[in-house]
Amino acid sequence: MREQEISYVRIDQEDYPARLREIYGPPEGLYYRGTLLREDNLAVALVGSRRCSLYGEKTARALAKGLAERGVTVISGMARGIDTASHEGALEAGGRTVAVMGSGFGRIYPPESEDLLERIASSGCVFTEYAFDTPPLKWNFPKRNRIVSGLAMGVVVVEASARSGSLITVDFALD
């Protein structure tokens, strides 16, 4: 963990994200790369389809850029599509973005997101509740979505189908 600059914060520690303590089934601890800031309490999650339209991708990027320019931290899940566009928009604005992974740091998913992870970690934070070698199993992602919604003051679904993981994130936010 030290070699890869991965830290760990437990739920009983002061640095643990306060809002996350309030969700149903908060993680006992989080592995992370980057920095934890109290300013990240002012955060909005942008979520949506992995197979988004060009319009959805442009919209996510523009929304994230606008939020970041106003000092709002953008949170998403580092998946293809809307998530990646959201992180990219925040980074383009020079703002903060936080990613929540559904795998361990030793199994970055999607694999092409390694560069994105590095850029997010250098100016924001990347979280996972999963141990280093945990693979990106399909049931990890709904669990990840509770953390995405739990870190944010609100959730914006940019574009999603009727049977989407994004709507799971909305359900967690409503809870």
PDB file of C-alpha atoms in Angstrom:
ATOM      1  CA  MET A   1       0.000   0.000   0.000  1.00  0.00           C
ATOM      2  CA  ARG A   2       2.817   2.404   0.852  1.00  0.00           C
ATOM      3  CA  GLU A   3       4.537   1.802  -2.504  1.00  0.00           C
ATOM      4  CA  GLN A   4       1.368   2.699  -4.382  1.00  0.00           C
ATOM      5  CA  GLU A   5       0.496   5.590  -2.039  1.00  0.00           C
ATOM      6  CA  ILE A   6      -2.710   3.895  -0.882  1.00  0.00           C
ATOM      7  CA  SER A   7      -4.049   4.957   2.494  1.00  0.00           C
ATOM      8  CA  TYR A   8      -6.816   3.534   4.665  1.00  0.00           C
ATOM      9  CA  VAL A   9      -9.322   5.341   6.835  1.00  0.00           C
ATOM     10  CA  ARG A  10     -11.620   3.617   9.352  1.00  0.00           C
ATOM     11  CA  ILE A  11     -15.151   4.707  10.156  1.00  0.00           C
ATOM     12  CA  ASP A  12     -14.075   5.687  13.684  1.00  0.00           C
ATOM     13  CA  GLN A  13     -11.352   8.061  12.483  1.00  0.00           C
ATOM     14  CA  GLU A  14     -11.790  11.808  12.146  1.00  0.00           C
ATOM     15  CA  ASP A  15     -10.821  11.841   8.434  1.00  0.00           C
ATOM     16  CA  TYR A  16     -13.591   9.390   7.459  1.00  0.00           C
ATOM     17  CA  PRO A  17     -16.151  11.255   5.284  1.00  0.00           C
ATOM     18  CA  ALA A  18     -18.798  12.450   7.761  1.00  0.00           C
ATOM     19  CA  ARG A  19     -21.757  12.186   5.382  1.00  0.00           C
ATOM     20  CA  LEU A  20     -20.854   8.565   4.637  1.00  0.00           C
ATOM     21  CA  ARG A  21     -21.372   7.600   8.300  1.00  0.00           C
ATOM     22  CA  GLU A  22     -25.063   8.435   7.870  1.00  0.00           C
ATOM     23  CA  ILE A  23     -25.879   5.935   5.101  1.00  0.00           C
ATOM     24  CA  TYR A  24     -27.320   2.479   5.600  1.00  0.00           C
ATOM     25  CA  GLY A  25     -24.452   0.000   5.847  1.00  0.00           C
ATOM     26  CA  PRO A  26     -21.511   2.404   5.726  1.00  0.00           C
ATOM     27  CA  PRO A  27     -18.184   0.774   4.888  1.00  0.00           C
ATOM     28  CA  GLU A  28     -16.095   0.015   7.963  1.00  0.00           C
ATOM     29  CA  GLY A  29     -13.154   1.554   6.160  1.00  0.00           C
ATOM     30  CA  LEU A  30     -12.007   2.899   2.810  1.00  0.00           C
ATOM     31  CA  TYR A  31      -8.808   2.491   0.862  1.00  0.00           C
ATOM     32  CA  TYR A  32      -7.913   5.656  -1.012  1.00  0.00           C
ATOM     33  CA  ARG A  33      -5.353   7.431  -3.139  1.00  0.00           C
ATOM     34  CA  GLY A  34      -5.208  11.204  -3.150  1.00  0.00           C
ATOM     35  CA  THR A  35      -6.291  13.625  -0.493  1.00  0.00           C
ATOM     36  CA  LEU A  36      -9.348  13.835   1.719  1.00  0.00           C
ATOM     37  CA  LEU A  37     -10.597  17.395   2.170  1.00  0.00           C
ATOM     38  CA  ARG A  38     -13.415  18.763   4.283  1.00  0.00           C
ATOM     39  CA  GLU A  39     -14.326  20.916   1.265  1.00  0.00           C
ATOM     40  CA  ASP A  40     -15.469  17.710  -0.446  1.00  0.00           C
ATOM     41  CA  ASN A  41     -18.612  17.898   1.690  1.00  0.00           C
ATOM     42  CA  LEU A  42     -19.854  20.326  -0.981  1.00  0.00           C
ATOM     43  CA  ALA A  43     -20.256  17.601  -3.593  1.00  0.00           C
ATOM     44  CA  VAL A  44     -22.618  16.425  -6.313  1.00  0.00           C
ATOM     45  CA  ALA A  45     -22.611  12.969  -7.885  1.00  0.00           C
ATOM     46  CA  LEU A  46     -22.994  12.718 -11.654  1.00  0.00           C
ATOM     47  CA  VAL A  47     -23.954   9.254 -12.849  1.00  0.00           C
ATOM     48  CA  GLY A  48     -25.279   7.600 -15.968  1.00  0.00           C
ATOM     49  CA  SER A  49     -24.940   5.041 -18.678  1.00  0.00           C
ATOM     50  CA  ARG A  50     -21.713   3.347 -19.688  1.00  0.00           C
ATOM     51  CA  ARG A  51     -23.039   3.266 -23.251  1.00  0.00           C
ATOM     52  CA  CYS A  52     -24.108   6.881 -23.440  1.00  0.00           C
ATOM     53  CA  SER A  53     -24.890   9.062 -26.414  1.00  0.00           C
ATOM     54  CA  LEU A  54     -22.518  11.789 -27.576  1.00  0.00           C
ATOM     55  CA  TYR A  55     -25.058  14.296 -26.231  1.00  0.00           C
ATOM     56  CA  GLY A  56     -24.985  12.595 -22.797  1.00  0.00           C
ATOM     57  CA  GLU A  57     -21.196  12.583 -22.757  1.00  0.00           C
ATOM     58  CA  LYS A  58     -20.989  16.281 -23.669  1.00  0.00           C
ATOM     59  CA  THR A  59     -23.669  17.145 -21.119  1.00  0.00           C
ATOM     60  CA  ALA A  60     -21.889  15.271 -18.318  1.00  0.00           C
ATOM     61  CA  ARG A  61     -18.591  16.956 -19.147  1.00  0.00           C
ATOM     62  CA  ALA A  62     -20.197  20.419 -19.239  1.00  0.00           C
ATOM     63  CA  LEU A  63     -22.124  19.895 -15.981  1.00  0.00           C
ATOM     64  CA  ALA A  64     -19.008  18.649 -14.197  1.00  0.00           C
ATOM     65  CA  LYS A  65     -16.913  21.505 -15.528  1.00  0.00           C
ATOM     66  CA  GLY A  66     -19.499  24.068 -14.402  1.00  0.00           C
ATOM     67  CA  LEU A  67     -19.788  22.530 -10.929  1.00  0.00           C
ATOM     68  CA  ALA A  68     -16.015  22.313 -10.509  1.00  0.00           C
ATOM     69  CA  GLU A  69     -15.562  25.931 -11.608  1.00  0.00           C
ATOM     70  CA  ARG A  70     -17.893  26.897  -8.760  1.00  0.00           C
ATOM     71  CA  GLY A  71     -15.969  24.928  -6.139  1.00  0.00           C
ATOM     72  CA  VAL A  72     -18.257  21.877  -6.061  1.00  0.00           C
ATOM     73  CA  THR A  73     -16.560  18.479  -5.894  1.00  0.00           C
ATOM     74  CA  VAL A  74     -17.771  16.093  -8.607  1.00  0.00           C
ATOM     75  CA  ILE A  75     -18.257  12.471  -7.552  1.00  0.00           C
ATOM     76  CA  SER A  76     -18.697   9.518  -9.873  1.00  0.00           C
ATOM     77  CA  GLY A  77     -17.824   5.861 -10.307  1.00  0.00           C
ATOM     78  CA  MET A  78     -14.957   5.960 -12.847  1.00  0.00           C
ATOM     79  CA  ALA A  79     -16.901   3.702 -15.248  1.00  0.00           C
ATOM     80  CA  ARG A  80     -16.939   4.226 -18.999  1.00  0.00           C
ATOM     81  CA  GLY A  81     -19.376   6.765 -20.419  1.00  0.00           C
ATOM     82  CA  ILE A  82     -21.028   9.348 -18.188  1.00  0.00           C
ATOM     83  CA  ASP A  83     -18.761   8.672 -15.193  1.00  0.00           C
ATOM     84  CA  THR A  84     -15.551   9.187 -17.175  1.00  0.00           C
ATOM     85  CA  ALA A  85     -16.950  12.304 -18.894  1.00  0.00           C
ATOM     86  CA  SER A  86     -17.884  13.724 -15.469  1.00  0.00           C
ATOM     87  CA  HIS A  87     -14.411  13.184 -14.034  1.00  0.00           C
ATOM     88  CA  GLU A  88     -12.824  14.610 -17.203  1.00  0.00           C
ATOM     89  CA  GLY A  89     -14.982  17.749 -17.050  1.00  0.00           C
ATOM     90  CA  ALA A  90     -14.030  18.435 -13.426  1.00  0.00           C
ATOM     91  CA  LEU A  91     -10.348  17.871 -14.178  1.00  0.00           C
ATOM     92  CA  GLU A  92     -10.545  20.149 -17.225  1.00  0.00           C
ATOM     93  CA  ALA A  93     -11.842  22.922 -14.967  1.00  0.00           C
ATOM     94  CA  GLY A  94      -9.002  22.375 -12.497  1.00  0.00           C
ATOM     95  CA  GLY A  95     -11.529  21.317  -9.857  1.00  0.00           C
ATOM     96  CA  ARG A  96     -11.891  18.445  -7.435  1.00  0.00           C
ATOM     97  CA  THR A  97     -13.278  15.091  -8.432  1.00  0.00           C
ATOM     98  CA  VAL A  98     -13.698  11.949  -6.385  1.00  0.00           C
ATOM     99  CA  ALA A  99     -14.013   8.467  -7.885  1.00  0.00           C
ATOM    100  CA  VAL A 100     -15.418   5.401  -6.159  1.00  0.00           C
ATOM    101  CA  MET A 101     -14.281   2.069  -7.585  1.00  0.00           C
ATOM    102  CA  GLY A 102     -16.056  -1.278  -7.571  1.00  0.00           C
ATOM    103  CA  SER A 103     -12.773  -3.201  -7.367  1.00  0.00           C
ATOM    104  CA  GLY A 104      -9.459  -3.084  -5.534  1.00  0.00           C
ATOM    105  CA  PHE A 105      -6.524  -0.890  -6.553  1.00  0.00           C
ATOM    106  CA  GLY A 106      -4.736  -3.932  -7.961  1.00  0.00           C
ATOM    107  CA  ARG A 107      -7.605  -4.592 -10.389  1.00  0.00           C
ATOM    108  CA  ILE A 108      -8.474  -1.184 -11.897  1.00  0.00           C
ATOM    109  CA  TYR A 109     -11.724  -1.315 -13.852  1.00  0.00           C
ATOM    110  CA  PRO A 110     -12.165  -0.526 -16.594  1.00  0.00           C
ATOM    111  CA  PRO A 111      -8.501  -1.286 -17.369  1.00  0.00           C
ATOM    112  CA  GLU A 112      -8.151   1.738 -19.652  1.00  0.00           C
ATOM    113  CA  SER A 113      -8.916   4.004 -16.664  1.00  0.00           C
ATOM    114  CA  GLU A 114      -5.459   3.733 -15.079  1.00  0.00           C
ATOM    115  CA  ASP A 115      -4.428   7.128 -16.475  1.00  0.00           C
ATOM    116  CA  LEU A 116      -7.710   8.673 -15.300  1.00  0.00           C
ATOM    117  CA  LEU A 117      -7.165   7.203 -11.825  1.00  0.00           C
ATOM    118  CA  GLU A 118      -3.699   8.775 -11.660  1.00  0.00           C
ATOM    119  CA  ARG A 119      -5.020  12.193 -12.700  1.00  0.00           C
ATOM    120  CA  ILE A 120      -7.908  12.036 -10.222  1.00  0.00           C
ATOM    121  CA  ALA A 121      -5.614  10.932  -7.370  1.00  0.00           C
ATOM    122  CA  SER A 122      -3.162  13.756  -8.080  1.00  0.00           C
ATOM    123  CA  SER A 123      -5.792  16.467  -7.556  1.00  0.00           C
ATOM    124  CA  GLY A 124      -8.697  14.694  -5.857  1.00  0.00           C
ATOM    125  CA  CYS A 125      -9.327  11.268  -4.382  1.00  0.00           C
ATOM    126  CA  VAL A 126     -10.104   7.702  -5.479  1.00  0.00           C
ATOM    127  CA  PHE A 127     -11.918   5.447  -2.984  1.00  0.00           C
ATOM    128  CA  THR A 128     -12.710   1.763  -2.742  1.00  0.00           C
ATOM    129  CA  GLU A 129     -13.968  -0.374   0.089  1.00  0.00           C
ATOM    130  CA  TYR A 130     -12.381  -3.431  -1.534  1.00  0.00           C
ATOM    131  CA  ALA A 131      -9.017  -5.026  -0.735  1.00  0.00           C
ATOM    132  CA  PHE A 132      -6.177  -4.595  -3.227  1.00  0.00           C
ATOM    133  CA  ASP A 133      -6.738  -7.683  -5.413  1.00  0.00           C
ATOM    134  CA  THR A 134     -10.558  -7.669  -5.405  1.00  0.00           C
ATOM    135  CA  PRO A 135     -11.783  -8.158  -8.985  1.00  0.00           C
ATOM    136  CA  PRO A 136     -14.545  -6.016 -10.515  1.00  0.00           C
ATOM    137  CA  LEU A 137     -17.384  -8.445  -9.797  1.00  0.00           C
ATOM    138  CA  LYS A 138     -20.854  -7.402 -10.959  1.00  0.00           C
ATOM    139  CA  TRP A 139     -22.323  -7.257  -7.442  1.00  0.00           C
ATOM    140  CA  ASN A 140     -19.570  -4.876  -6.291  1.00  0.00           C
ATOM    141  CA  PHE A 141     -20.990  -2.031  -8.372  1.00  0.00           C
ATOM    142  CA  PRO A 142     -24.415  -1.666  -6.705  1.00  0.00           C
ATOM    143  CA  LYS A 143     -22.568  -1.635  -3.350  1.00  0.00           C
ATOM    144  CA  ARG A 144     -20.204   1.002  -4.753  1.00  0.00           C
ATOM    145  CA  ASN A 145     -23.206   3.144  -5.713  1.00  0.00           C
ATOM    146  CA  ARG A 146     -24.244   3.563  -2.066  1.00  0.00           C
ATOM    147  CA  ILE A 147     -20.861   5.202  -1.435  1.00  0.00           C
ATOM    148  CA  VAL A 148     -21.195   7.466  -4.502  1.00  0.00           C
ATOM    149  CA  SER A 149     -24.579   8.706  -3.267  1.00  0.00           C
ATOM    150  CA  GLY A 150     -23.451   8.794   0.367  1.00  0.00           C
ATOM    151  CA  LEU A 151     -20.570  11.169  -0.372  1.00  0.00           C
ATOM    152  CA  ALA A 152     -22.774  13.624  -2.289  1.00  0.00           C
ATOM    153  CA  MET A 153     -25.313  16.262  -1.337  1.00  0.00           C
ATOM    154  CA  GLY A 154     -27.294  15.266  -4.418  1.00  0.00           C
ATOM    155  CA  VAL A 155     -27.248  12.908  -7.383  1.00  0.00           C
ATOM    156  CA  VAL A 156     -27.751  13.929 -11.017  1.00  0.00           C
ATOM    157  CA  VAL A 157     -28.578  11.198 -13.522  1.00  0.00           C
ATOM    158  CA  VAL A 158     -27.278  12.597 -16.801  1.00  0.00           C
ATOM    159  CA  GLU A 159     -28.487   9.778 -19.043  1.00  0.00           C
ATOM    160  CA  ALA A 160     -29.596   6.241 -18.178  1.00  0.00           C
ATOM    161  CA  SER A 161     -31.887   3.449 -19.261  1.00  0.00           C
ATOM    162  CA  ALA A 162     -34.930   2.418 -17.249  1.00  0.00           C
ATOM    163  CA  ARG A 163     -33.045  -0.594 -15.817  1.00  0.00           C
ATOM    164  CA  SER A 164     -29.800   1.099 -14.922  1.00  0.00           C
ATOM    165  CA  GLY A 165     -27.292   0.965 -12.084  1.00  0.00           C
ATOM    166  CA  SER A 166     -27.631   4.743 -12.023  1.00  0.00           C
ATOM    167  CA  LEU A 167     -31.146   4.342 -10.701  1.00  0.00           C
ATOM    168  CA  ILE A 168     -29.765   2.174  -7.890  1.00  0.00           C
ATOM    169  CA  THR A 169     -27.635   5.195  -6.965  1.00  0.00           C
ATOM    170  CA  VAL A 170     -30.787   7.341  -6.943  1.00  0.00           C
ATOM    171  CA  ASP A 171     -32.540   4.831  -4.661  1.00  0.00           C
ATOM    172  CA  PHE A 172     -29.608   5.020  -2.234  1.00  0.00           C
ATOM    173  CA  ALA A 173     -29.727   8.828  -2.368  1.00  0.00           C
ATOM    174  CA  LEU A 174     -33.457   8.812  -1.622  1.00  0.00           C
ATOM    175  CA  ASP A 175     -32.879   6.493   1.346  1.00  0.00           C
TER     176      ASP A 175
END
